[in-house]
CSV table of C-alpha atoms in Angstrom, one decimal:
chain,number,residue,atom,x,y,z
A,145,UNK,CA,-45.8,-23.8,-53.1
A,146,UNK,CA,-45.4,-24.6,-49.6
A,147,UNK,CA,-47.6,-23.1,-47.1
A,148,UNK,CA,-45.7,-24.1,-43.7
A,149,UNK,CA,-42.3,-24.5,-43.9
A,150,UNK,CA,-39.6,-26.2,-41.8
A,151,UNK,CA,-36.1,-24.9,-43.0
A,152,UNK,CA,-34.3,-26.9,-41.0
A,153,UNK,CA,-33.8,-30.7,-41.4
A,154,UNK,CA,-32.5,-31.8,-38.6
A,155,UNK,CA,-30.9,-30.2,-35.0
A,156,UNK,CA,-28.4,-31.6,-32.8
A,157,UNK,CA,-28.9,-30.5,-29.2
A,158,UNK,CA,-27.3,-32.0,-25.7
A,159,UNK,CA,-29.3,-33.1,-23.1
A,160,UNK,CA,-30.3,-30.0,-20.9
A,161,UNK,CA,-29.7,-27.6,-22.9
A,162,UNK,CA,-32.7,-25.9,-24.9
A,163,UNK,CA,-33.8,-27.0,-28.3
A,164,UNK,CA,-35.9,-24.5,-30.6
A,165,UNK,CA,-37.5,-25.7,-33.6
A,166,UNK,CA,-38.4,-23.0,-36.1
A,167,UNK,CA,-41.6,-22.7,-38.3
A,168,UNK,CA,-42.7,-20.3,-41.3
A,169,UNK,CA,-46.2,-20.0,-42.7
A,170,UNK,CA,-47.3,-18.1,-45.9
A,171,UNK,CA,-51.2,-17.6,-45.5
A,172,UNK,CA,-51.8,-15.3,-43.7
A,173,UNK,CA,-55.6,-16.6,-42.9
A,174,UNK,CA,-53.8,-19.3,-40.8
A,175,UNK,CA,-55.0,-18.8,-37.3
A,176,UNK,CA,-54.2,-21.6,-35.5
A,177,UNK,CA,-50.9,-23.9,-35.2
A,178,UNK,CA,-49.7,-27.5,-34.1
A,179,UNK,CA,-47.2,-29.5,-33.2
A,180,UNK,CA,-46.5,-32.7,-34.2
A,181,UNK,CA,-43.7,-35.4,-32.5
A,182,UNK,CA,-43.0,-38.6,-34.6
A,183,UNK,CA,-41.2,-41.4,-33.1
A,184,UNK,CA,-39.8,-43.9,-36.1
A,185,UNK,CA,-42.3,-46.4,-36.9
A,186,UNK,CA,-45.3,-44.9,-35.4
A,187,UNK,CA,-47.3,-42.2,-36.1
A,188,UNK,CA,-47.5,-38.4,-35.3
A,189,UNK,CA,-48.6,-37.3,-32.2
A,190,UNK,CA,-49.6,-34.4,-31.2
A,191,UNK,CA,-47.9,-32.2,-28.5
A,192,UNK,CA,-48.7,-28.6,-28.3
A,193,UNK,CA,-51.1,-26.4,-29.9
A,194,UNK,CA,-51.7,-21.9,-30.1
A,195,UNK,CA,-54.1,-19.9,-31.6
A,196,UNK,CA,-53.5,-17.1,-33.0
A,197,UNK,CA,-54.9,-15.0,-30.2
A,198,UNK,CA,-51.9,-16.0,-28.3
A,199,UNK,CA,-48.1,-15.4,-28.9
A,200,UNK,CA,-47.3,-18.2,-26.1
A,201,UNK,CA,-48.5,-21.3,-24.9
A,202,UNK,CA,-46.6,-23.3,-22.5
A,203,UNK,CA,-47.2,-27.4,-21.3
A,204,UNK,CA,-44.6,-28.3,-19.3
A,205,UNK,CA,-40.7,-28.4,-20.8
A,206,UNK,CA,-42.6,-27.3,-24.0
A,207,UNK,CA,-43.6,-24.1,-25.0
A,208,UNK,CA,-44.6,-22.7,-28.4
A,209,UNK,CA,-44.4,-19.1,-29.9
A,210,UNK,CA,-46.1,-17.2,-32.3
A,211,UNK,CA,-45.3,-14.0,-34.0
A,212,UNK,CA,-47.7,-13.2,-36.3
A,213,UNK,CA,-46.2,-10.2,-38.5
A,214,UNK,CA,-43.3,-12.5,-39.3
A,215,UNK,CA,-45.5,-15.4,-40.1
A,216,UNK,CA,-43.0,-17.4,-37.6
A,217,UNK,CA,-43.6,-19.8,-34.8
A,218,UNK,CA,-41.1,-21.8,-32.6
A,219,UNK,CA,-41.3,-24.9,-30.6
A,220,UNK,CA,-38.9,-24.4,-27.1
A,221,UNK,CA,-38.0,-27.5,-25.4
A,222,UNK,CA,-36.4,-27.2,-21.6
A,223,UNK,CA,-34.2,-29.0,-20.4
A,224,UNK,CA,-34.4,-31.5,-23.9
A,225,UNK,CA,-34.0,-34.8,-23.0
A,226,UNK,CA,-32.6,-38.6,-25.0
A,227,UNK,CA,-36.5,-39.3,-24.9
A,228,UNK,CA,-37.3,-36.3,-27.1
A,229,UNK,CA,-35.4,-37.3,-30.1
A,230,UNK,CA,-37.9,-37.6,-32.8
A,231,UNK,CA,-39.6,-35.7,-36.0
A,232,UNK,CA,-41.5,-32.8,-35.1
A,233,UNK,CA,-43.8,-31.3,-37.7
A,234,UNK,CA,-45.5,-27.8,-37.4
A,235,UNK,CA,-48.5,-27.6,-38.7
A,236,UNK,CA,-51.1,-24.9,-39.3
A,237,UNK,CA,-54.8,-24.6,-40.3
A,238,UNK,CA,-57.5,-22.0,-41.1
A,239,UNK,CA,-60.4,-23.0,-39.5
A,240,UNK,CA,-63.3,-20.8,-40.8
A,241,UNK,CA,-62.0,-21.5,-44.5
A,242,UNK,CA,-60.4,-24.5,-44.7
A,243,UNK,CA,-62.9,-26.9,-42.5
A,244,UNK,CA,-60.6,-27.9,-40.3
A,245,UNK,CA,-57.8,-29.8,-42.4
A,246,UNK,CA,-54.1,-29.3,-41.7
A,247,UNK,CA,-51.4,-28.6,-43.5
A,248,UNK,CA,-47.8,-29.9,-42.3
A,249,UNK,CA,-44.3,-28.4,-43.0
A,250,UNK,CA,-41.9,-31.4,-43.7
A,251,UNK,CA,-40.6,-31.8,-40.1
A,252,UNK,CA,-37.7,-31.5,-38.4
A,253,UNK,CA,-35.5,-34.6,-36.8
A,254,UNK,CA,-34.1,-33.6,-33.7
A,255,UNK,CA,-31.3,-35.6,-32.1
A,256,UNK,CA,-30.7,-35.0,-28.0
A,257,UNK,CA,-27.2,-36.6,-27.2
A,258,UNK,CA,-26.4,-37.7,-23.1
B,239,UNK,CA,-56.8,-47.1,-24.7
B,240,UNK,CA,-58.7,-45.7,-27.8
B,241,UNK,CA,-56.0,-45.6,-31.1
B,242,UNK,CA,-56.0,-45.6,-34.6
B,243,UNK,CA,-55.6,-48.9,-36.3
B,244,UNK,CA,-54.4,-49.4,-39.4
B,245,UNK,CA,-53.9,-52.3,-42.0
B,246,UNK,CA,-51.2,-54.1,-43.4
B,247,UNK,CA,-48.7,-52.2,-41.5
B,248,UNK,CA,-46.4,-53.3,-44.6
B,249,UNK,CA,-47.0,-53.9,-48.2
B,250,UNK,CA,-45.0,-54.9,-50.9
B,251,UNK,CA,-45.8,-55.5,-54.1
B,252,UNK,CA,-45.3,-55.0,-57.8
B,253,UNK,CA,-46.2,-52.1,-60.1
B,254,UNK,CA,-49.5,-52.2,-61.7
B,255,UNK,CA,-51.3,-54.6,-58.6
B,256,UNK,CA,-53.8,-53.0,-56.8
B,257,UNK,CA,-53.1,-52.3,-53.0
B,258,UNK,CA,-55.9,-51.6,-50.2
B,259,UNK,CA,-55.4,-50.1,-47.3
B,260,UNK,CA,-57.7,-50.0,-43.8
B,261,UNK,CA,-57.8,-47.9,-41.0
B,262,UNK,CA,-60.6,-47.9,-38.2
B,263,UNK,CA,-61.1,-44.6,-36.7
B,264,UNK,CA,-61.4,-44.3,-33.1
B,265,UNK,CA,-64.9,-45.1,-31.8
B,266,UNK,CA,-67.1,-41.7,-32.2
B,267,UNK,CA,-65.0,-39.5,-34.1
B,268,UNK,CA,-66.6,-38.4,-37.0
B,269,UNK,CA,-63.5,-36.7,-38.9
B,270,UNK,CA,-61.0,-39.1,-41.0
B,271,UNK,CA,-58.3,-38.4,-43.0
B,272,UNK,CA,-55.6,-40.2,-45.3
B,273,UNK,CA,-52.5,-38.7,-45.3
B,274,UNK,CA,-48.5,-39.7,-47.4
B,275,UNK,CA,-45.3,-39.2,-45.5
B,276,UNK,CA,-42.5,-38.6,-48.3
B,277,UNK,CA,-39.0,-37.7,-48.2
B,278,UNK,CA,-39.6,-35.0,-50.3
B,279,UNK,CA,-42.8,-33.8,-49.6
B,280,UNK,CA,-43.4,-34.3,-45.5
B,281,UNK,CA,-47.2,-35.2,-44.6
B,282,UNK,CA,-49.6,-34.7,-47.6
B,283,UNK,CA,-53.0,-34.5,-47.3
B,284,UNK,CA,-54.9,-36.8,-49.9
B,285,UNK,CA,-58.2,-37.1,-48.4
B,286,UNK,CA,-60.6,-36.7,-45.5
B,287,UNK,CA,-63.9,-37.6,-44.5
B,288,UNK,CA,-66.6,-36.1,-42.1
B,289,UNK,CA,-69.5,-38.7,-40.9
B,290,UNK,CA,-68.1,-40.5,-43.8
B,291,UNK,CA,-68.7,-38.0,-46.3
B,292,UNK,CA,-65.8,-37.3,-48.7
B,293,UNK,CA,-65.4,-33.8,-48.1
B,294,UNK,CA,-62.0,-32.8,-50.1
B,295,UNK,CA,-59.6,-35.8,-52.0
B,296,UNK,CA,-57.8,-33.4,-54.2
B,297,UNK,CA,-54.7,-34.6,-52.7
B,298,UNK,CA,-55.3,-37.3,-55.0
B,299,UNK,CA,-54.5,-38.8,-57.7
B,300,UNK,CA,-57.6,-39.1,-59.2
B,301,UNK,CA,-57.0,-41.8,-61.6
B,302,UNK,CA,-55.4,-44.5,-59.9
B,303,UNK,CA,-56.3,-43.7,-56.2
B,304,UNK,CA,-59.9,-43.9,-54.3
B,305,UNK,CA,-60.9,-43.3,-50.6
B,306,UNK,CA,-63.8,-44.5,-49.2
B,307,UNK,CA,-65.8,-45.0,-46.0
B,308,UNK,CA,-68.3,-47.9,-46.2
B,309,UNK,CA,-69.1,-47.7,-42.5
B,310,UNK,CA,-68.3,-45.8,-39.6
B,311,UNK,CA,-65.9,-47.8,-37.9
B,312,UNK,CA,-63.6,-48.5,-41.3
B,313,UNK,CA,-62.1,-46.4,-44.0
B,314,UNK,CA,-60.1,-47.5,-47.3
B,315,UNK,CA,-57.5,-46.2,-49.2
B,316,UNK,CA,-56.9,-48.1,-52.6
B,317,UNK,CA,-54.3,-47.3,-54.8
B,318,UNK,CA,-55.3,-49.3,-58.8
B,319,UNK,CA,-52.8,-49.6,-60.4
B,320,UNK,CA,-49.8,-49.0,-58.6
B,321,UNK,CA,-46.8,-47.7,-59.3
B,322,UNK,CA,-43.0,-47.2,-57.8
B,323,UNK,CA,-44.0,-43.1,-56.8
B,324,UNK,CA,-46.9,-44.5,-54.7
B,325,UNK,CA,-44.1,-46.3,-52.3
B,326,UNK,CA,-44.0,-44.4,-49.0
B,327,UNK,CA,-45.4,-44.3,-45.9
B,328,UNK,CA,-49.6,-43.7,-45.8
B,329,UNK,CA,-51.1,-42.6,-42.6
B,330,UNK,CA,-55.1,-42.4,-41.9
B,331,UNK,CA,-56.2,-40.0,-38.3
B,332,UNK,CA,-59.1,-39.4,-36.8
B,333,UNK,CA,-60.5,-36.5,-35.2
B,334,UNK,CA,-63.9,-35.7,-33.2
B,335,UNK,CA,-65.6,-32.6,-34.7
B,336,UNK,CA,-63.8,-29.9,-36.7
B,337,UNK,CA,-60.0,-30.9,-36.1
B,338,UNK,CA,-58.6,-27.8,-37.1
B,339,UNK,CA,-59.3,-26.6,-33.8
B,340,UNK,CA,-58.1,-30.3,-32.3
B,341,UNK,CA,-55.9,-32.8,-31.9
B,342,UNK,CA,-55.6,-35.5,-34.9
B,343,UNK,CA,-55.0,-39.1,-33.8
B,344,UNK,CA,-52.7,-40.7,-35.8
B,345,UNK,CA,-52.2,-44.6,-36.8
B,346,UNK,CA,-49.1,-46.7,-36.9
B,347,UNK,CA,-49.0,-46.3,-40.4
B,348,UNK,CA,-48.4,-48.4,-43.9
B,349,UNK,CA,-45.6,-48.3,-45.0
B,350,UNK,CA,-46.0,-49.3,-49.0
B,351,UNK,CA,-43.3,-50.6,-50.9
B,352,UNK,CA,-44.1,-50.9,-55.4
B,353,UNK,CA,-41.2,-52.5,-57.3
């Protein structure tokens, strides 16, 4: 049973326009949220982060979203750009029960075109 | 520039060998974990560590994998015997502190092949 889910395998975007990458959790002692970009051949880095005090954090083009009654976060990127075509994985964790270990959705590929 | 380093970045070999895998943690973080990148099944957890104590490896196969941490500076992941499911791609990160409320570093990766 999959605890974080990423519905969407892949997204197509254009360069400059925005790209939104969706995320679903099922515990509902998650209370606090990653993001994850993978470039092929290396491995994930991390991007962005929220807690679940927050419904918004921003860094820059990225900023993430959290709506906890629907158990739904997003990842906004504006304007996307070539250089942010990669695998991004959500990720979630509870911290006072789980120690501190994450649990990924399956990520999705985003492709920017020029 | 502090990374993750991780050993052989490729492996092939047959079913039934035994295949070891390093990582070395970046300097002073206490926190390692071993993950598996599958089409199927994203990033799985199979095991992490905290100042080298194996705190949860149910993400394991208990029978044919092991994790361990002889020292602070390298952790193993051996898979005995192997067999063509193992084949993906297995990634160890590190983490100072409790990492849930952090950012994991990542290594480059093994990508395992079992024929």
């Amino acid at each position: 049973d999959q605890q974080v889910k990423q519905n969407s395998p892949s997204l197509s975007v254009q360069e400059g326009r925005i790209s939104i990458l969706n995320c679903d959790y099922t515990n509902s002692m998650f209370d606090y949220f990653l993001w994850y970009k993978k470039y092929p051949a290396e491995g994930p880095t991390f991007l962005i982060s929220i807690s679940s005090i927050k419904d918004k954090n921003e860094d820059g083009r990225f900023t993430v979203f959290l709506n906890k009654s629907a158990k739904h976060l997003s990842l906004h990127i504006v304007p996307s750009q070539p250089g942010d075509s990669a695998v991004y994985f959500c990720a979630a964790t509870d911290y006072g029960g789980s120690q501190g270990n994450l649990i990924f959705g399956k990520g999705t590929k985003l492709s920017v075109k020029p | 520039d502090a990374r993750v380093t991780q050993t052989p970045r490729d492996k092939v070999t047959e079913m039934g060998q035994e295949v070891t895998m390093r990582c070395q943690p970046i300097l002073g973080h206490n926190t390692v974990f071993w993950y598996r990148q599958t089409m199927m099944q994203g990033l799985e957890l199979l095991a992490y560590f905290r100042n080298r104590a194996p705190l949860d490896d149910s993400g394991m196969p208990k029978d044919r994998f092991s994790a361990e941490m002889p020292d602070a500076t390298l952790a193993t992941l051996k898979i005995q015997p192997s067999e063509p499911r193992d084949s993906a791609v297995y990634f160890c990160a590190s983490a100072l502190g409790l990492a849930g409320w952090g950012e994991q570093f990542f290594g480059p990766g093994t990508r395992l092949t079992v024929l």
